[in-house]
mmCIF file of C-alpha atoms in Angstrom:
data_model
loop_
_atom_site.group_PDB
_atom_site.id
_atom_site.type_symbol
_atom_site.label_atom_id
_atom_site.label_comp_id
_atom_site.label_asym_id
_atom_site.label_seq_id
_atom_site.Cartn_x
_atom_site.Cartn_y
_atom_site.Cartn_z
ATOM 1 C CA ALA A 1 -91.534 -25.779 40.455
ATOM 2 C CA GLN A 2 -93.076 -22.894 38.592
ATOM 3 C CA SER A 3 -96.794 -22.408 39.104
ATOM 4 C CA VAL A 4 -99.649 -20.063 38.388
ATOM 5 C CA THR A 5 -102.536 -19.808 40.813
ATOM 6 C CA GLN A 6 -105.952 -18.380 40.198
ATOM 7 C CA PRO A 7 -107.564 -18.712 43.627
ATOM 8 C CA ASP A 8 -111.129 -18.128 42.490
ATOM 9 C CA ILE A 9 -112.737 -20.865 40.415
ATOM 10 C CA HIS A 10 -116.009 -18.963 40.020
ATOM 11 C CA ILE A 11 -116.847 -15.311 40.522
ATOM 12 C CA THR A 12 -120.291 -13.753 40.239
ATOM 13 C CA VAL A 13 -120.595 -10.025 39.635
ATOM 14 C CA SER A 14 -123.578 -7.822 38.950
ATOM 15 C CA GLU A 15 -123.659 -6.043 35.628
ATOM 16 C CA GLY A 16 -122.156 -2.597 36.022
ATOM 17 C CA ALA A 17 -120.145 -3.551 39.089
ATOM 18 C CA SER A 18 -116.363 -3.572 39.257
ATOM 19 C CA LEU A 19 -114.323 -6.723 38.815
ATOM 20 C CA GLU A 20 -110.999 -8.035 40.043
ATOM 21 C CA LEU A 21 -109.662 -11.468 39.141
ATOM 22 C CA ARG A 22 -106.645 -12.668 41.038
ATOM 23 C CA CYS A 23 -103.495 -14.283 39.701
ATOM 24 C CA ASN A 24 -100.366 -15.244 41.612
ATOM 25 C CA TYR A 25 -97.242 -16.887 40.285
ATOM 26 C CA SER A 26 -94.178 -18.476 41.764
ATOM 27 C CA TYR A 27 -90.949 -18.011 39.877
ATOM 28 C CA GLY A 28 -87.463 -16.931 40.735
ATOM 29 C CA ALA A 29 -87.648 -13.806 38.613
ATOM 30 C CA THR A 30 -90.211 -11.628 36.931
ATOM 31 C CA PRO A 31 -91.810 -13.514 34.076
ATOM 32 C CA TYR A 32 -93.787 -12.336 31.108
ATOM 33 C CA LEU A 33 -97.436 -12.180 32.170
ATOM 34 C CA PHE A 34 -100.648 -12.581 30.196
ATOM 35 C CA TRP A 35 -104.389 -12.648 30.616
ATOM 36 C CA TYR A 36 -106.493 -14.552 28.116
ATOM 37 C CA VAL A 37 -110.284 -14.778 27.836
ATOM 38 C CA GLN A 38 -112.232 -17.739 26.529
ATOM 39 C CA SER A 39 -115.870 -17.343 25.583
ATOM 40 C CA PRO A 40 -118.020 -20.505 25.582
ATOM 41 C CA GLY A 41 -117.103 -22.803 22.725
ATOM 42 C CA GLN A 42 -114.337 -20.521 21.551
ATOM 43 C CA GLY A 43 -110.572 -20.350 21.629
ATOM 44 C CA LEU A 44 -108.535 -18.038 23.794
ATOM 45 C CA GLN A 45 -108.110 -14.374 23.043
ATOM 46 C CA LEU A 46 -105.331 -12.255 24.485
ATOM 47 C CA LEU A 47 -106.642 -9.475 26.733
ATOM 48 C CA LEU A 48 -103.350 -7.931 27.752
ATOM 49 C CA LYS A 49 -99.719 -8.655 28.493
ATOM 50 C CA TYR A 50 -96.872 -7.396 30.642
ATOM 51 C CA PHE A 51 -93.252 -7.632 29.605
ATOM 52 C CA SER A 52 -91.600 -4.720 31.384
ATOM 53 C CA GLY A 53 -91.998 -1.039 32.181
ATOM 54 C CA ASP A 54 -95.200 0.464 33.549
ATOM 55 C CA THR A 55 -96.719 -2.014 35.955
ATOM 56 C CA LEU A 56 -100.279 -1.022 35.043
ATOM 57 C CA VAL A 57 -101.145 -2.328 31.604
ATOM 58 C CA GLN A 58 -104.200 -1.619 29.553
ATOM 59 C CA GLY A 59 -105.865 -4.244 27.424
ATOM 60 C CA ILE A 60 -108.792 -4.697 25.136
ATOM 61 C CA LYS A 61 -112.450 -4.514 26.132
ATOM 62 C CA GLY A 62 -111.737 -2.061 28.954
ATOM 63 C CA PHE A 63 -109.606 -4.448 31.008
ATOM 64 C CA GLU A 64 -106.435 -3.554 32.850
ATOM 65 C CA ALA A 65 -103.997 -5.452 35.041
ATOM 66 C CA GLU A 66 -101.409 -4.437 37.573
ATOM 67 C CA PHE A 67 -98.152 -6.255 38.137
ATOM 68 C CA LYS A 68 -97.030 -6.217 41.757
ATOM 69 C CA ARG A 69 -93.609 -7.712 42.142
ATOM 70 C CA SER A 70 -93.701 -7.737 45.938
ATOM 71 C CA GLN A 71 -96.859 -9.844 45.887
ATOM 72 C CA SER A 72 -96.014 -11.911 42.797
ATOM 73 C CA SER A 73 -99.412 -10.963 41.499
ATOM 74 C CA PHE A 74 -100.939 -9.839 38.224
ATOM 75 C CA ASN A 75 -104.598 -9.141 38.982
ATOM 76 C CA LEU A 76 -107.060 -8.316 36.241
ATOM 77 C CA ARG A 77 -109.552 -5.493 36.730
ATOM 78 C CA LYS A 78 -112.440 -3.815 35.014
ATOM 79 C CA PRO A 79 -114.347 -0.828 36.443
ATOM 80 C CA SER A 80 -117.763 -1.839 35.126
ATOM 81 C CA VAL A 81 -118.592 -5.244 33.709
ATOM 82 C CA HIS A 82 -120.995 -5.956 30.893
ATOM 83 C CA TRP A 83 -123.038 -9.105 30.377
ATOM 84 C CA SER A 84 -120.802 -9.941 27.414
ATOM 85 C CA ASP A 85 -117.830 -10.263 29.782
ATOM 86 C CA ALA A 86 -119.167 -13.585 31.045
ATOM 87 C CA ALA A 87 -116.427 -16.039 30.122
ATOM 88 C CA GLU A 88 -113.464 -18.018 31.419
ATOM 89 C CA TYR A 89 -110.365 -15.994 32.214
ATOM 90 C CA PHE A 90 -106.887 -17.473 32.245
ATOM 91 C CA CYS A 91 -103.726 -16.018 33.644
ATOM 92 C CA ALA A 92 -100.528 -17.263 32.022
ATOM 93 C CA VAL A 93 -96.841 -16.722 32.591
ATOM 94 C CA VAL A 94 -93.602 -17.365 30.770
ATOM 95 C CA PRO A 95 -90.450 -17.369 32.873
ATOM 96 C CA LEU A 96 -87.677 -15.275 31.411
ATOM 97 C CA TYR A 97 -85.113 -17.983 32.088
ATOM 98 C CA SER A 98 -86.854 -20.062 29.446
ATOM 99 C CA GLY A 99 -85.853 -17.403 26.962
ATOM 100 C CA GLY A 100 -89.371 -16.085 27.141
ATOM 101 C CA GLY A 101 -90.484 -18.546 24.534
ATOM 102 C CA ALA A 102 -94.050 -19.736 24.467
ATOM 103 C CA ASP A 103 -92.967 -23.309 25.096
ATOM 104 C CA GLY A 104 -92.509 -22.193 28.659
ATOM 105 C CA LEU A 105 -96.030 -20.783 28.882
ATOM 106 C CA THR A 106 -97.942 -22.002 31.930
ATOM 107 C CA PHE A 107 -101.640 -21.370 32.411
ATOM 108 C CA GLY A 108 -103.640 -21.077 35.573
ATOM 109 C CA LYS A 109 -106.758 -23.198 35.907
ATOM 110 C CA GLY A 110 -108.998 -20.294 35.068
ATOM 111 C CA THR A 111 -111.704 -18.235 36.720
ATOM 112 C CA HIS A 112 -115.261 -18.571 35.484
ATOM 113 C CA LEU A 113 -116.958 -15.173 35.492
ATOM 114 C CA ILE A 114 -120.734 -15.052 35.833
ATOM 115 C CA ILE A 115 -122.571 -11.776 35.296
ATOM 116 C CA GLN A 116 -125.830 -11.224 37.123
ATOM 117 C CA PRO A 117 -128.396 -8.872 35.557
ATOM 118 C CA ASN B 1 -109.515 -14.284 7.972
ATOM 119 C CA ALA B 2 -105.879 -15.133 8.584
ATOM 120 C CA GLY B 3 -106.383 -16.544 12.061
ATOM 121 C CA VAL B 4 -105.441 -19.970 13.361
ATOM 122 C CA MET B 5 -107.711 -22.522 11.738
ATOM 123 C CA GLN B 6 -108.548 -25.826 13.351
ATOM 124 C CA ASN B 7 -110.618 -28.661 11.999
ATOM 125 C CA PRO B 8 -112.726 -30.457 12.672
ATOM 126 C CA ARG B 9 -114.418 -28.337 15.323
ATOM 127 C CA HIS B 10 -116.148 -31.399 16.677
ATOM 128 C CA LEU B 11 -115.128 -35.022 16.326
ATOM 129 C CA VAL B 12 -116.813 -38.135 17.682
ATOM 130 C CA ARG B 13 -114.925 -41.406 17.835
ATOM 131 C CA ARG B 14 -115.546 -44.811 19.339
ATOM 132 C CA ARG B 15 -113.004 -46.368 21.634
ATOM 133 C CA GLY B 16 -110.121 -47.835 19.675
ATOM 134 C CA GLN B 17 -110.490 -45.577 16.653
ATOM 135 C CA GLU B 18 -108.038 -42.927 15.550
ATOM 136 C CA ALA B 19 -108.522 -39.173 15.818
ATOM 137 C CA ARG B 20 -106.723 -36.662 13.617
ATOM 138 C CA LEU B 21 -106.881 -32.995 14.436
ATOM 139 C CA ARG B 22 -105.564 -30.373 12.056
ATOM 140 C CA CYS B 23 -104.214 -26.901 12.614
ATOM 141 C CA SER B 24 -103.197 -24.250 10.144
ATOM 142 C CA PRO B 25 -101.252 -21.464 11.869
ATOM 143 C CA MET B 26 -101.671 -17.798 11.205
ATOM 144 C CA LYS B 27 -100.051 -16.597 8.037
ATOM 145 C CA GLY B 28 -96.388 -15.925 8.658
ATOM 146 C CA HIS B 29 -96.252 -18.001 11.835
ATOM 147 C CA SER B 30 -93.777 -20.838 11.951
ATOM 148 C CA HIS B 31 -94.340 -22.095 15.489
ATOM 149 C CA VAL B 32 -97.268 -24.282 16.491
ATOM 150 C CA TYR B 33 -98.352 -25.411 19.940
ATOM 151 C CA TRP B 34 -100.963 -27.947 20.973
ATOM 152 C CA TYR B 35 -102.823 -27.760 24.272
ATOM 153 C CA ARG B 36 -105.443 -29.973 25.844
ATOM 154 C CA GLN B 37 -108.267 -28.643 27.976
ATOM 155 C CA LEU B 38 -110.287 -30.891 30.237
ATOM 156 C CA PRO B 39 -113.502 -29.742 31.921
ATOM 157 C CA GLU B 40 -112.817 -27.494 34.921
ATOM 158 C CA GLU B 41 -109.108 -27.490 34.063
ATOM 159 C CA GLY B 42 -106.794 -25.003 32.505
ATOM 160 C CA LEU B 43 -104.849 -25.625 29.367
ATOM 161 C CA LYS B 44 -102.143 -28.248 29.531
ATOM 162 C CA PHE B 45 -99.221 -27.924 27.168
ATOM 163 C CA MET B 46 -98.719 -30.937 24.954
ATOM 164 C CA VAL B 47 -96.224 -30.201 22.207
ATOM 165 C CA TYR B 48 -94.375 -27.409 20.472
ATOM 166 C CA LEU B 49 -93.376 -27.717 16.825
ATOM 167 C CA GLN B 50 -91.658 -25.745 14.151
ATOM 168 C CA LYS B 51 -91.732 -26.727 10.524
ATOM 169 C CA GLU B 52 -90.613 -30.372 10.268
ATOM 170 C CA ASN B 53 -89.284 -30.361 13.842
ATOM 171 C CA ILE B 54 -90.643 -31.243 17.245
ATOM 172 C CA ILE B 55 -89.068 -28.793 19.661
ATOM 173 C CA ASP B 56 -90.689 -29.813 22.934
ATOM 174 C CA GLU B 57 -93.034 -32.759 23.449
ATOM 175 C CA SER B 58 -92.741 -32.916 27.204
ATOM 176 C CA GLY B 59 -96.507 -32.665 27.631
ATOM 177 C CA MET B 60 -97.405 -35.461 25.251
ATOM 178 C CA PRO B 61 -98.540 -38.805 26.638
ATOM 179 C CA LYS B 62 -95.887 -41.404 25.917
ATOM 180 C CA GLU B 63 -98.193 -43.677 23.983
ATOM 181 C CA ARG B 64 -100.849 -43.235 21.300
ATOM 182 C CA PHE B 65 -100.255 -39.508 20.790
ATOM 183 C CA SER B 66 -98.119 -38.005 18.044
ATOM 184 C CA ALA B 67 -97.792 -34.653 16.327
ATOM 185 C CA GLU B 68 -96.236 -33.371 13.174
ATOM 186 C CA PHE B 69 -95.858 -30.103 11.325
ATOM 187 C CA PRO B 70 -94.749 -30.922 7.791
ATOM 188 C CA LYS B 71 -93.035 -28.579 5.410
ATOM 189 C CA GLU B 72 -96.272 -28.251 3.505
ATOM 190 C CA GLY B 73 -99.716 -28.400 5.019
ATOM 191 C CA PRO B 74 -101.192 -28.125 8.475
ATOM 192 C CA SER B 75 -99.937 -29.443 11.762
ATOM 193 C CA ILE B 76 -101.628 -32.674 12.775
ATOM 194 C CA LEU B 77 -102.238 -34.076 16.226
ATOM 195 C CA ARG B 78 -102.918 -37.788 15.979
ATOM 196 C CA ILE B 79 -104.419 -39.918 18.704
ATOM 197 C CA GLN B 80 -104.430 -43.638 18.089
ATOM 198 C CA GLN B 81 -106.741 -46.132 19.785
ATOM 199 C CA VAL B 82 -108.680 -43.427 21.573
ATOM 200 C CA VAL B 83 -110.066 -44.010 25.048
ATOM 201 C CA ARG B 84 -112.793 -42.168 26.924
ATOM 202 C CA GLY B 85 -110.193 -40.193 28.862
ATOM 203 C CA ASP B 86 -109.058 -38.580 25.622
ATOM 204 C CA SER B 87 -112.338 -36.681 25.418
ATOM 205 C CA ALA B 88 -111.335 -33.045 25.662
ATOM 206 C CA ALA B 89 -110.944 -29.836 23.762
ATOM 207 C CA TYR B 90 -107.664 -29.627 21.878
ATOM 208 C CA PHE B 91 -106.393 -26.173 21.076
ATOM 209 C CA CYS B 92 -103.767 -25.183 18.622
ATOM 210 C CA ALA B 93 -101.890 -21.921 18.908
ATOM 211 C CA SER B 94 -99.257 -20.279 16.778
ATOM 212 C CA SER B 95 -96.608 -17.635 17.150
ATOM 213 C CA PRO B 96 -94.293 -15.920 14.710
ATOM 214 C CA GLY B 97 -91.180 -17.296 16.341
ATOM 215 C CA LEU B 98 -89.410 -13.990 16.504
ATOM 216 C CA PRO B 99 -89.703 -12.041 18.658
ATOM 217 C CA ASN B 100 -90.387 -14.983 20.937
ATOM 218 C CA THR B 101 -92.357 -13.269 23.651
ATOM 219 C CA GLY B 102 -94.651 -16.063 24.650
ATOM 220 C CA GLU B 103 -97.703 -14.420 23.082
ATOM 221 C CA LEU B 104 -99.838 -17.009 21.344
ATOM 222 C CA PHE B 105 -102.712 -16.839 18.913
ATOM 223 C CA PHE B 106 -105.280 -19.545 19.452
ATOM 224 C CA GLY B 107 -107.646 -21.410 17.212
ATOM 225 C CA GLU B 108 -111.196 -22.156 18.267
ATOM 226 C CA GLY B 109 -110.354 -25.697 19.242
ATOM 227 C CA SER B 110 -111.333 -29.200 18.269
ATOM 228 C CA ARG B 111 -113.657 -30.970 20.659
ATOM 229 C CA LEU B 112 -113.129 -34.694 20.744
ATOM 230 C CA THR B 113 -115.774 -36.957 22.202
ATOM 231 C CA VAL B 114 -114.963 -40.624 22.649
ATOM 232 C CA LEU B 115 -117.969 -42.899 23.012
#
């Protein structure tokens, strides 16, 4: 069965330090890949997405993610975090065999990012 | 603001009552999705609707839950005879339909508390 794994439930990073959030998926073929961010009490906002082409994608708020087919991973990175980055981060995938439609969208359980001053 | 609008933002119900959650998609979007989020959990897909049609309800509980997206007006997620386990945040998302890339635009959610 298809699945999305975010191995880290909580991550604590000092302000100004670099960040990497992990995401692994299991599908038969390369899916569409997304990272969403959810601030407390808010809905989800799309950070970035990968459909095809360059495996390093840039998103909003200074985030980037790299698709690695050999590792079935799509890790999210940021060189220097700010206190406002504290939030819940969700990786999501849509398998192409579903036609790419959002009804096939599967979310990971999320990683809670805590920023230390 | 032409974003996805959900109301109410917060809803308190006693066991056995009905809860109705509304969602107006972004302007120009014809596809609506409902997700449920439990504490410490990710988002679980519930139902996918287009105008007047339920496309995929594989994530909906078999009883007490229903959804609609009428020709006019918002999409409604209805929970009858609520129980404490229904307490959760319910998120609506919309997409334009074409191109169908899987990218969704989310509302801010409706938080249901069942006493």
